[in-house]
PDB file of C-alpha atoms in Angstrom:
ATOM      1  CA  UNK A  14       0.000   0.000   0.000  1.00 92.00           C
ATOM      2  CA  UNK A  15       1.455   3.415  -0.882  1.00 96.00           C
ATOM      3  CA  UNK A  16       0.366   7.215  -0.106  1.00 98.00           C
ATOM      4  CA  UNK A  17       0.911   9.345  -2.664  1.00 98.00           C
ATOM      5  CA  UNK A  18       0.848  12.923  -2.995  1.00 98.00           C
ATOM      6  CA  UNK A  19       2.323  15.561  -4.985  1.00 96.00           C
ATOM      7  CA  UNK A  20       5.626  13.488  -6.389  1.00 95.00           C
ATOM      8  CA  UNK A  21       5.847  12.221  -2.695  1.00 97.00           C
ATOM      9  CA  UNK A  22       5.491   8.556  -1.699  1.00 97.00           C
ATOM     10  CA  UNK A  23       5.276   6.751   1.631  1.00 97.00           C
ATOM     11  CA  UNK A  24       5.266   2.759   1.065  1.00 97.00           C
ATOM     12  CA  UNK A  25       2.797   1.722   3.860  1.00 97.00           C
ATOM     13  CA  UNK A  26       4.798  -1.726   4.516  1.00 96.00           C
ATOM     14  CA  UNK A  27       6.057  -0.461   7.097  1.00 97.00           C
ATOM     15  CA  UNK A  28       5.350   2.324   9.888  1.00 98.00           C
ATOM     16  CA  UNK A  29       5.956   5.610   9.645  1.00 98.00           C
ATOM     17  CA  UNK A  30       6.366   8.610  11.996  1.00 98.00           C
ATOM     18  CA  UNK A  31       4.181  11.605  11.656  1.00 99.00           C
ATOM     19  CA  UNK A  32       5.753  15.149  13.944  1.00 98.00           C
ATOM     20  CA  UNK A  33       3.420  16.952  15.617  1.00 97.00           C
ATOM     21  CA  UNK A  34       3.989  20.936  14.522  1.00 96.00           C
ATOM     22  CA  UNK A  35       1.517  22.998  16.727  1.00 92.00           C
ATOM     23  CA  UNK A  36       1.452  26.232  15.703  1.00 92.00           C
ATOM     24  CA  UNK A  37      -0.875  27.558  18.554  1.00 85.00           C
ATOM     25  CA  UNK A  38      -0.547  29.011  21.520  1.00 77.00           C
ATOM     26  CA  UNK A  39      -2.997  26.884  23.393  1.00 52.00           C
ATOM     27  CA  UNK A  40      -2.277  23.289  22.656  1.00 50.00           C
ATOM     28  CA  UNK A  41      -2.810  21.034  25.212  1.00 48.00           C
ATOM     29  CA  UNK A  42       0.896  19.695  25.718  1.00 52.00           C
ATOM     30  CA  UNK A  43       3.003  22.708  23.526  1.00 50.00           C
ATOM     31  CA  UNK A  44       0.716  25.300  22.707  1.00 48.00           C
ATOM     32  CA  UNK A  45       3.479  28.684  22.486  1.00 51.00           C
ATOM     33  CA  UNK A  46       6.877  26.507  22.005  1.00 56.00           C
ATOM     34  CA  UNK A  47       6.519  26.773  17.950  1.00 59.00           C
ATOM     35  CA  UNK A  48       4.135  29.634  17.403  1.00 67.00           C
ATOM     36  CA  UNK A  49       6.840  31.425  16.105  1.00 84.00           C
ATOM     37  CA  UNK A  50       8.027  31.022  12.563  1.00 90.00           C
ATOM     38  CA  UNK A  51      11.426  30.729  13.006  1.00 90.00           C
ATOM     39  CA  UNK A  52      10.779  28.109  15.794  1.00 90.00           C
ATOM     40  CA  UNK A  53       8.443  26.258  14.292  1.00 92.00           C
ATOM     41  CA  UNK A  54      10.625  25.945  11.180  1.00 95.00           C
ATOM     42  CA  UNK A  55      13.998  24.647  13.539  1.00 94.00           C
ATOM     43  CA  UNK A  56      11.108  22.026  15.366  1.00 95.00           C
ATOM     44  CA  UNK A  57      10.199  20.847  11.671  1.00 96.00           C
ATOM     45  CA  UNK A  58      13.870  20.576  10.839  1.00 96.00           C
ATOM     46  CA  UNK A  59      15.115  19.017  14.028  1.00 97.00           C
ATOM     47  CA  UNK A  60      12.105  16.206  13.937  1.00 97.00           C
ATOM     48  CA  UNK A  61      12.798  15.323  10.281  1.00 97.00           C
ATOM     49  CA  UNK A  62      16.163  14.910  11.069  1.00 97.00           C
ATOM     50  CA  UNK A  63      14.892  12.307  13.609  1.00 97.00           C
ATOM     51  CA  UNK A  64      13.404  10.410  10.935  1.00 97.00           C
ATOM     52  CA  UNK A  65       9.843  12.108  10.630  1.00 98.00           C
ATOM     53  CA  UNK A  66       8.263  11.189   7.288  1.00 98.00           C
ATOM     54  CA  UNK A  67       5.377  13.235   7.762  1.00 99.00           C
ATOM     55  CA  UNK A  68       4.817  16.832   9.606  1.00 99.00           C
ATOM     56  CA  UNK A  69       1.081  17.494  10.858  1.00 98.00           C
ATOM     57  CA  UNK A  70       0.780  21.357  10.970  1.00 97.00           C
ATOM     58  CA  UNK A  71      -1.534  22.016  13.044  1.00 94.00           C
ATOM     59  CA  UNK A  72      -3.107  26.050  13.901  1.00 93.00           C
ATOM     60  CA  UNK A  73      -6.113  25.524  16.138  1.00 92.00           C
ATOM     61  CA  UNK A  74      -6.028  23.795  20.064  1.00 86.00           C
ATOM     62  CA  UNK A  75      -8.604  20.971  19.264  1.00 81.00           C
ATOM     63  CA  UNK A  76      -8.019  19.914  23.275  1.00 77.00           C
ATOM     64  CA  UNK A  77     -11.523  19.897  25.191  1.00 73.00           C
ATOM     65  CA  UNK A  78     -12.547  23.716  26.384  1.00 72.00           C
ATOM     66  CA  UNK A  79     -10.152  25.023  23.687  1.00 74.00           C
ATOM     67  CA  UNK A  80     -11.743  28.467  22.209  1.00 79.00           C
ATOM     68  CA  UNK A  81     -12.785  28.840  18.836  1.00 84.00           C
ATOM     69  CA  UNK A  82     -10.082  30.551  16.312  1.00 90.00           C
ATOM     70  CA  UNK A  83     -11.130  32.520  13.117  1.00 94.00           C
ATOM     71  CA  UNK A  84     -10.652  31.556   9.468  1.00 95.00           C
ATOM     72  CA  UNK A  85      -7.775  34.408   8.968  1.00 95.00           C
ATOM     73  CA  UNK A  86      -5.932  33.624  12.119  1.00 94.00           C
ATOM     74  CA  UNK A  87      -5.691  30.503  11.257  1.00 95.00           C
ATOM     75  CA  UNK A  88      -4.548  30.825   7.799  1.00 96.00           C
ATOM     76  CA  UNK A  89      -1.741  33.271   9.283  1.00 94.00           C
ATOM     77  CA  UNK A  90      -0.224  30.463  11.834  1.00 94.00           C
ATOM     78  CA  UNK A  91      -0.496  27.525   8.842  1.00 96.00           C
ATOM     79  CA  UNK A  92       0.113  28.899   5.446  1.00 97.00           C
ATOM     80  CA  UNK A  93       3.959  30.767   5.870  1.00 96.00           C
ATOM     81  CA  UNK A  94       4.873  27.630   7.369  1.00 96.00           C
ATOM     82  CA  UNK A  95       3.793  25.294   4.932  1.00 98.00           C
ATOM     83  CA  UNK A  96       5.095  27.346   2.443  1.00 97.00           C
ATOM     84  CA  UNK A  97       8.786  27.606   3.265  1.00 96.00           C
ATOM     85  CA  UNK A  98       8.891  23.498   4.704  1.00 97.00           C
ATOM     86  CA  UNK A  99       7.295  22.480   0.981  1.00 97.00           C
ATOM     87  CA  UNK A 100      10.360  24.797  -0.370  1.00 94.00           C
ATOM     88  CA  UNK A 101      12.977  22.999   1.590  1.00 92.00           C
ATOM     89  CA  UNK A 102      11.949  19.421   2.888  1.00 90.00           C
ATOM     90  CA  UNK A 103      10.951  16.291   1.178  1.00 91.00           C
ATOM     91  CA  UNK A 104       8.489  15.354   3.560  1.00 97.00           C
ATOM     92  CA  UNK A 105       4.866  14.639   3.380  1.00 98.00           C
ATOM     93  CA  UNK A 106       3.318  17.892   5.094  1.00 99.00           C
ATOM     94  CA  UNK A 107      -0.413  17.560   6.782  1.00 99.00           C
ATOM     95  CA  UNK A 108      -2.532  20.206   7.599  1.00 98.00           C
ATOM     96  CA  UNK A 109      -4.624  19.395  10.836  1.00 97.00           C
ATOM     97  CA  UNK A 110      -7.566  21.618   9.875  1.00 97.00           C
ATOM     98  CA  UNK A 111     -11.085  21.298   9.354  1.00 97.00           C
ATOM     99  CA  UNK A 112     -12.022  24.880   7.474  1.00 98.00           C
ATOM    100  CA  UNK A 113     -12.436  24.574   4.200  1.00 98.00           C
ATOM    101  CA  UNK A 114     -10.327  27.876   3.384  1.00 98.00           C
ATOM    102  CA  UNK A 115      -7.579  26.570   5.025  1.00 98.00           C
ATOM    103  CA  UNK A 116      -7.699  23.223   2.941  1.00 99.00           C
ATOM    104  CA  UNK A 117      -7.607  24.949  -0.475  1.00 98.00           C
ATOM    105  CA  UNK A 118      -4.542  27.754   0.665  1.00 98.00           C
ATOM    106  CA  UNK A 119      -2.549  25.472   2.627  1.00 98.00           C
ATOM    107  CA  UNK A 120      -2.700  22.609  -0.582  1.00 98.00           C
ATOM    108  CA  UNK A 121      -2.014  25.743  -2.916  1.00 98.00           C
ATOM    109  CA  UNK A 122       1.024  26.461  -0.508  1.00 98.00           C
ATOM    110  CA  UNK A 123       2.266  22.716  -0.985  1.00 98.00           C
ATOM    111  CA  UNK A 124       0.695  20.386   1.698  1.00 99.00           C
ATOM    112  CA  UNK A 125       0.165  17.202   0.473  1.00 99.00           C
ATOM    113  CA  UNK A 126      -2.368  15.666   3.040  1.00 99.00           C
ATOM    114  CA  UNK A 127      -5.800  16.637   4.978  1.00 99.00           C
ATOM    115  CA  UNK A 128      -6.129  15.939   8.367  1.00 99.00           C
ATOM    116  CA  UNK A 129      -9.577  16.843   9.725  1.00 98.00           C
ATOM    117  CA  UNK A 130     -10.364  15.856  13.208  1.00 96.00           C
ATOM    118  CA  UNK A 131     -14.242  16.673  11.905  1.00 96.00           C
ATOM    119  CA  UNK A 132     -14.084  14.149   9.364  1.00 98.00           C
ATOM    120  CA  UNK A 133     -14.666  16.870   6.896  1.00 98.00           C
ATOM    121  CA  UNK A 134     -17.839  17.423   8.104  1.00 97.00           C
ATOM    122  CA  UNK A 135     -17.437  21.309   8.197  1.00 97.00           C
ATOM    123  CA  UNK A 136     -19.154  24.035   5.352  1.00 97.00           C
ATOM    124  CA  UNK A 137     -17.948  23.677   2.299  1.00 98.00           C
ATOM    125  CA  UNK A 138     -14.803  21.009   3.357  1.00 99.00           C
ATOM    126  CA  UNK A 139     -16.058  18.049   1.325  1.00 99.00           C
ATOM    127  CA  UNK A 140     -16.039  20.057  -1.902  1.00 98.00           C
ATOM    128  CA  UNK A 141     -12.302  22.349  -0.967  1.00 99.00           C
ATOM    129  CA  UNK A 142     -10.790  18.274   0.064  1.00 99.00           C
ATOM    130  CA  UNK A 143     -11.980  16.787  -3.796  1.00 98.00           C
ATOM    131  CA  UNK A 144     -10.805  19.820  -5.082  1.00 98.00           C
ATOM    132  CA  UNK A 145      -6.743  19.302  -3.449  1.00 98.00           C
ATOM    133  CA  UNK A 146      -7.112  15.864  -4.721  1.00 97.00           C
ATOM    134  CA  UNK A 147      -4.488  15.094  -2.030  1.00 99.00           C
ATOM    135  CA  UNK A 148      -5.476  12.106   0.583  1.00 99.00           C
ATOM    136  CA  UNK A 149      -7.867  13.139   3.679  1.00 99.00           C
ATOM    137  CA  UNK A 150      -7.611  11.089   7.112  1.00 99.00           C
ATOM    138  CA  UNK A 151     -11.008  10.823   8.288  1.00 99.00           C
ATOM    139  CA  UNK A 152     -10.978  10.985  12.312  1.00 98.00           C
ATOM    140  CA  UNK A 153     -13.834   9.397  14.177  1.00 97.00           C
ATOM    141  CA  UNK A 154     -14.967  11.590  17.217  1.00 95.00           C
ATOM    142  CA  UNK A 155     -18.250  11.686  19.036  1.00 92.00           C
ATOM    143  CA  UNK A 156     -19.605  15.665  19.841  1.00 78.00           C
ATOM    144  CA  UNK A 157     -17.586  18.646  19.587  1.00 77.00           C
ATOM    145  CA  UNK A 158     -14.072  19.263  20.966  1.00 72.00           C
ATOM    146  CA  UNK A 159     -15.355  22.266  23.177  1.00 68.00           C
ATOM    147  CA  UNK A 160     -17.853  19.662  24.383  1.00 70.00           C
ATOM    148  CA  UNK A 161     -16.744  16.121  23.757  1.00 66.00           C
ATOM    149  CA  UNK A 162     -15.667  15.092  26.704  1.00 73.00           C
ATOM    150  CA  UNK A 163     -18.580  15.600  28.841  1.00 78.00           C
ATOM    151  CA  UNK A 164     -19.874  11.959  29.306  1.00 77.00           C
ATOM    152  CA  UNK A 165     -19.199  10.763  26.211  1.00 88.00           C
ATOM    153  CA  UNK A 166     -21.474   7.434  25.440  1.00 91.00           C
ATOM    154  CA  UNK A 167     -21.878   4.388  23.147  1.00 95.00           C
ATOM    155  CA  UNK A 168     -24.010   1.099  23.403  1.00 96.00           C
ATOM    156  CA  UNK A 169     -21.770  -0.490  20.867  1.00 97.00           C
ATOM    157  CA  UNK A 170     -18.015   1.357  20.927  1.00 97.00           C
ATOM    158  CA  UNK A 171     -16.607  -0.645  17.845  1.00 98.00           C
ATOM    159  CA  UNK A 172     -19.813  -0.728  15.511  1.00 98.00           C
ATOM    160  CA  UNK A 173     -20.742   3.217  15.659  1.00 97.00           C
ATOM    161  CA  UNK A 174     -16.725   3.989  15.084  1.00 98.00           C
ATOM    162  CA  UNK A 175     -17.470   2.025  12.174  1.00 98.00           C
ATOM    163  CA  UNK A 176     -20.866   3.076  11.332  1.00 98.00           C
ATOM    164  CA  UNK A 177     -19.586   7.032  11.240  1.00 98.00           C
ATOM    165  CA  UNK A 178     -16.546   5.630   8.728  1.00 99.00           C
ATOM    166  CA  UNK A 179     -19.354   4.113   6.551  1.00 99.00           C
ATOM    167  CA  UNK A 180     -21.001   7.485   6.688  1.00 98.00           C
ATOM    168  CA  UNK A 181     -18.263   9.838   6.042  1.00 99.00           C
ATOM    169  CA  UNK A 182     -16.644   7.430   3.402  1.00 99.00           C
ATOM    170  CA  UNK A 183     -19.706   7.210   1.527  1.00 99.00           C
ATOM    171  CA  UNK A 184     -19.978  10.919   1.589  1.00 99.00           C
ATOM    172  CA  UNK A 185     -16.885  11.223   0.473  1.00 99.00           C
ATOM    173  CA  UNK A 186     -17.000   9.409  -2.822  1.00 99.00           C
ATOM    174  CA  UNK A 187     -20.021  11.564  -3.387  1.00 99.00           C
ATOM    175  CA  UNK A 188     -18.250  14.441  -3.262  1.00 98.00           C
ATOM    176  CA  UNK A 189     -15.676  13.026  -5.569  1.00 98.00           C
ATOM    177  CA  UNK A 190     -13.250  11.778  -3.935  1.00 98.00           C
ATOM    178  CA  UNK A 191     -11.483   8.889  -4.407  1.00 97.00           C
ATOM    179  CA  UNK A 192     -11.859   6.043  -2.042  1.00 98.00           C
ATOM    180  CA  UNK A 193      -7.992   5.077  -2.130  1.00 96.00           C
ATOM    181  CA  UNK A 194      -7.172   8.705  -0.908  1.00 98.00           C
ATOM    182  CA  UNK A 195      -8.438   8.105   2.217  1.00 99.00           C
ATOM    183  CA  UNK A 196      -7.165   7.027   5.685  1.00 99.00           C
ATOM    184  CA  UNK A 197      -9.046   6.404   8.826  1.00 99.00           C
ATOM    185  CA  UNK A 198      -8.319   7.632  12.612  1.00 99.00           C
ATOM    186  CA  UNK A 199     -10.056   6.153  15.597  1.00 98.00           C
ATOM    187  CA  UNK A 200      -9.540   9.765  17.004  1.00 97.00           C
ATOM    188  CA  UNK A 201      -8.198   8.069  20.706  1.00 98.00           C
ATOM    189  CA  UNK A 202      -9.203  10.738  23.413  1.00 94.00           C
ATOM    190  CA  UNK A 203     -11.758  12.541  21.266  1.00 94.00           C
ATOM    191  CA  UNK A 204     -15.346  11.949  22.565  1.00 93.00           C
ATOM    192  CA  UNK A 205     -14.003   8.953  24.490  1.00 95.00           C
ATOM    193  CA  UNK A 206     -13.855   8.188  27.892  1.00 95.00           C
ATOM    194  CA  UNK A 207     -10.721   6.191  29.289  1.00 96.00           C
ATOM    195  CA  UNK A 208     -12.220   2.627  28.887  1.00 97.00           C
ATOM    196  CA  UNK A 209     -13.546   3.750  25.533  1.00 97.00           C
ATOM    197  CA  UNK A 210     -10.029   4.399  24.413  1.00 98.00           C
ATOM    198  CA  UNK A 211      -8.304   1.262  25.727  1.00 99.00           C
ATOM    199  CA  UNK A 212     -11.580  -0.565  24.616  1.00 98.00           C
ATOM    200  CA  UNK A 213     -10.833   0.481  21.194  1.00 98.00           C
ATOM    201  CA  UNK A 214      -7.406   0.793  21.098  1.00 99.00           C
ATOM    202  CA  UNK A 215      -7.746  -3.390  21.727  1.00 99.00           C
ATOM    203  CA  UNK A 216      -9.952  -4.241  18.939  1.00 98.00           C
ATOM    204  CA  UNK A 217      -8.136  -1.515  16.506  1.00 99.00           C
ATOM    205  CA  UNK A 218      -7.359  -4.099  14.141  1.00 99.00           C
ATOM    206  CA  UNK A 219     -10.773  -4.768  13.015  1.00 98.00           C
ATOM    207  CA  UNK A 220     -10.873  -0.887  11.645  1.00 99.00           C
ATOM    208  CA  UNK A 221      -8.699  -2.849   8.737  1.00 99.00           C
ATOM    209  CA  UNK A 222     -11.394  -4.320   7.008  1.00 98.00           C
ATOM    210  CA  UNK A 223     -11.839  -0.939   5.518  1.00 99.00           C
ATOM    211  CA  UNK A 224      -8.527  -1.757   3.418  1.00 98.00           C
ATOM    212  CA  UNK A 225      -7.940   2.307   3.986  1.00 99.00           C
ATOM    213  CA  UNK A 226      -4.167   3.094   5.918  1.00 99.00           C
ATOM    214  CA  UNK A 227      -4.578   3.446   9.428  1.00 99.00           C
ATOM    215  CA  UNK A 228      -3.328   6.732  11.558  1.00 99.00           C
ATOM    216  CA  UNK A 229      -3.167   6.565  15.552  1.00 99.00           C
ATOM    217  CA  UNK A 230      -2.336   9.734  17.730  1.00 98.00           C
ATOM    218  CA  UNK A 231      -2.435   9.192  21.293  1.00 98.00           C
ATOM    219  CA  UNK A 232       1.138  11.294  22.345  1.00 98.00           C
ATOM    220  CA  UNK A 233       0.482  12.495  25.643  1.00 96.00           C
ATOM    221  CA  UNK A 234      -3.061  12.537  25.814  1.00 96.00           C
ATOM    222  CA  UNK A 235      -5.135  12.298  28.926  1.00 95.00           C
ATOM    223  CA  UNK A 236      -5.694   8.498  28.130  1.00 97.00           C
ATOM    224  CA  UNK A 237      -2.388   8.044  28.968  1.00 98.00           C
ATOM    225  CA  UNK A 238      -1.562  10.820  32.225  1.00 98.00           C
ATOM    226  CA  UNK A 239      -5.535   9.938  33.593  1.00 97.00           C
ATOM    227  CA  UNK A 240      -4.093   6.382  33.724  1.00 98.00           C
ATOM    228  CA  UNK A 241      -0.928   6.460  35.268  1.00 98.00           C
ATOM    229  CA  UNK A 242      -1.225   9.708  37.208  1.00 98.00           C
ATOM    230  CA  UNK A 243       0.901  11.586  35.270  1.00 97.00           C
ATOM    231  CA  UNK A 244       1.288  15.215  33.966  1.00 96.00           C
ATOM    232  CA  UNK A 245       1.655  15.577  30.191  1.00 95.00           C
ATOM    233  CA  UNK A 246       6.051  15.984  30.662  1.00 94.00           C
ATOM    234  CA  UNK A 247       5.966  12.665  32.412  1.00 97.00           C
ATOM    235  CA  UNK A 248       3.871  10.467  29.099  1.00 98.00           C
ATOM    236  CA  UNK A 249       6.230   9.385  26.906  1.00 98.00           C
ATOM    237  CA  UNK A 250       6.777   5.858  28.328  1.00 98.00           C
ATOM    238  CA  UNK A 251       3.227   5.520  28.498  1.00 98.00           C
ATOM    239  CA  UNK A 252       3.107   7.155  24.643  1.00 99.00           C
ATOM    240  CA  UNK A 253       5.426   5.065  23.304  1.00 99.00           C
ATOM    241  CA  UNK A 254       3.575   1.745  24.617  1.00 98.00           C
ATOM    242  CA  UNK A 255       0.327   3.041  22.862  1.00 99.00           C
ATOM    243  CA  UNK A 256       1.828   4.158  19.505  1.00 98.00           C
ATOM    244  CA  UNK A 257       3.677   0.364  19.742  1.00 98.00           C
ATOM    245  CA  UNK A 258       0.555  -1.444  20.214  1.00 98.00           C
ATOM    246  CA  UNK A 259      -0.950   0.908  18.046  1.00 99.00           C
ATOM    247  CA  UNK A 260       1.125  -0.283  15.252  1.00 98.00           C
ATOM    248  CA  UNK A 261       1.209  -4.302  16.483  1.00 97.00           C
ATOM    249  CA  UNK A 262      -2.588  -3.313  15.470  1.00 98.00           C
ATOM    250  CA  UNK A 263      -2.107  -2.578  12.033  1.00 98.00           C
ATOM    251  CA  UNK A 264      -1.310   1.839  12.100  1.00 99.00           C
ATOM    252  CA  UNK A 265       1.118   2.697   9.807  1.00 98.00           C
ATOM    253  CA  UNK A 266       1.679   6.739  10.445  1.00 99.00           C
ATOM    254  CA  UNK A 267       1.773   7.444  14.200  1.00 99.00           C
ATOM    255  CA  UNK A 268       1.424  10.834  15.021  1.00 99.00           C
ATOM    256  CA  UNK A 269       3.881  11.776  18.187  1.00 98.00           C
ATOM    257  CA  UNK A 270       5.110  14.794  20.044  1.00 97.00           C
ATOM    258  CA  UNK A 271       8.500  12.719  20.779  1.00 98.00           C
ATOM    259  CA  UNK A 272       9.613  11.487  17.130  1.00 98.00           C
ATOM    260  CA  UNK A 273      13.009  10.290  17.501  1.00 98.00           C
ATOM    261  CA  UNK A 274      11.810   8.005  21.082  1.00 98.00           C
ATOM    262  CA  UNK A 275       9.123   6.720  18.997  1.00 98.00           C
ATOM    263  CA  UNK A 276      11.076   5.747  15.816  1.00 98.00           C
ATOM    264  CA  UNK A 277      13.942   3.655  18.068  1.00 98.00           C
ATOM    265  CA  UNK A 278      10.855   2.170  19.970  1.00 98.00           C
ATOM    266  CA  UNK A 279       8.958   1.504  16.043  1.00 98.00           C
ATOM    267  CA  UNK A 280      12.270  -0.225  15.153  1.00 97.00           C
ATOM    268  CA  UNK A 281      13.015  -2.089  17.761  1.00 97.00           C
ATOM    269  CA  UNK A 282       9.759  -3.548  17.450  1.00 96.00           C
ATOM    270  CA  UNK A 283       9.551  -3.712  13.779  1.00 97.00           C
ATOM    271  CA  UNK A 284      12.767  -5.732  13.663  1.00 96.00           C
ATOM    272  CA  UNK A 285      11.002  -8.501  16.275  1.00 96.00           C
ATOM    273  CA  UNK A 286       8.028  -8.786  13.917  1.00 95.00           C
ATOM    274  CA  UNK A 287       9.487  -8.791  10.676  1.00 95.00           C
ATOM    275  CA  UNK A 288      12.916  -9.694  11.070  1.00 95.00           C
ATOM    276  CA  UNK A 289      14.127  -6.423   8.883  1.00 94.00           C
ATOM    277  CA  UNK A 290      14.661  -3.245   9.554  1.00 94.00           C
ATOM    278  CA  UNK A 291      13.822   0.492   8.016  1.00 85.00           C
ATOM    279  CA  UNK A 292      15.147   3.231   7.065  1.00 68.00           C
ATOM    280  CA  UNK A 293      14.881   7.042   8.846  1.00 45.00           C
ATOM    281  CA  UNK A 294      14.295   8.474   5.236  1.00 44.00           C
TER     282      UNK A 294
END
């Protein structure tokens, strides 16, 4: 399985690191360390030297509570950034964004992937996604961020992950695009109570029926500090367990805080199951 984009190709044979590049000032674990350009440039650089494939550029907090930011500020922390890392890196470049605005400028300015925590279910983000014609990750999550942690419920955790994929899929190729452009996220910690998490972190390998690549992203997140008691410096051992099983359950692009921890850990493991390793580029 490959992802393609814009002369860019990831073989999906293997795992793959995605870098977390927040440019916010109010993200849950480093909202103000790269809202900066020149910082978040150097943070690009130093986690692609650590064997990053992909960079998820990210500017709006998505964490529970987090306030609403506009259209314009949002193209103002995301587009100069994209711009100058699609002039000088030969990485796969996500925007984490769900306005449709942002979609069409930031693929103009050279990302080659969509990352919508809202599934693109936003005005106008179906149409400004078939338009790119770069791949979308679809992210499951039940509510709102601002609200989706407020007793979050399911009588059946598995099927109505699956039953929103079947939804948003379908709507998808409606709206013209492709099937094999898309990937899937469980979207661990969004709408989803701590059992929920685990609950579906263990049966994750079911979600590959869909024959789509699978993306994980649970660096740091409250799954993880509500479980072992422990503030969001203190996660990475617990991180790098989750994006491990998450990949002994069939993800392929793990999205971390912590790249260069993960990729030793992704390795390691990689060479146990397979008997080969892979390459940092």
């Amino acid at each position: 399985m490959l992802l393609e984009s814009k002369g860019i190709s990831l073989s999906l044979e293997r795992p793959h690191v995605m870098g977390i590049l927040n440019v916010t000032p109010d993200s849950f674990s480093d909202g103000g360390s790269w809202n900066r350009l020149d910082l978040a440039l150097t943070h690009a650089r130093h986690m692609v030297a650590e064997g990053a494939t992909l960079i998820d550029i990210g500017g709006e907090s998505t964490r529970p509570g987090a306030p609403a930011v506009s259209e314009q500020e949002e193209l103002d922390r995301v587009i100069p950034v994209v711009e100058h890392l699609a002039r000088e890196c030969e990485v796969m470049l996500s925007l984490d964004t769900s306005k449709a605005a942002v979609m069409r400028e930031g693929c103009r300015a050279g990302a080659h992937l969509i990352n919508d925590v809202r599934a693109l279910q936003e005005p106008g983000a179906l149409q400004a996604a078939a338009e790119a014609g770069v791949p979308v990750c679809l992210m499951h999550m039940q509510g709102q961020p601002r609200t989706m942690q407020q007793a979050p419920h399911y009588e059946d955790l598995l099927g109505e992950v699956r039953a929103f994929f079947d939804e948003r899929i379908q709507a998808c190729e409606a709206a013209g695009i492709v099937r094999d452009r898309l990937l899937l996220d469980p979207g661990y910690g969004f709408g989803k109570n701590l059992a929920h998490n685990y609950q579906l972190l263990a049966c994750q390998e079911q979600l590959l029926d869909y024959a789509l690549p699978l993306l994980v992203g649970m660096s740091r997140k409250s799954m993880i500090g509500n479980l072992l008691g422990r503030p969001v410096d203190e996660r990475l051992p617990g991180s790098l367990a989750c994006a491990m099983i998450g990949m002994q359950k069939g993800a392929r692009i793990i999205r971390v805080h912590d790249v260069q921890a993960t990729m030793d850990a992704l390795r390691v493991a990689w060479m146990t199951m397979t008997g080969r390793d892979f390459s940092q580029k």
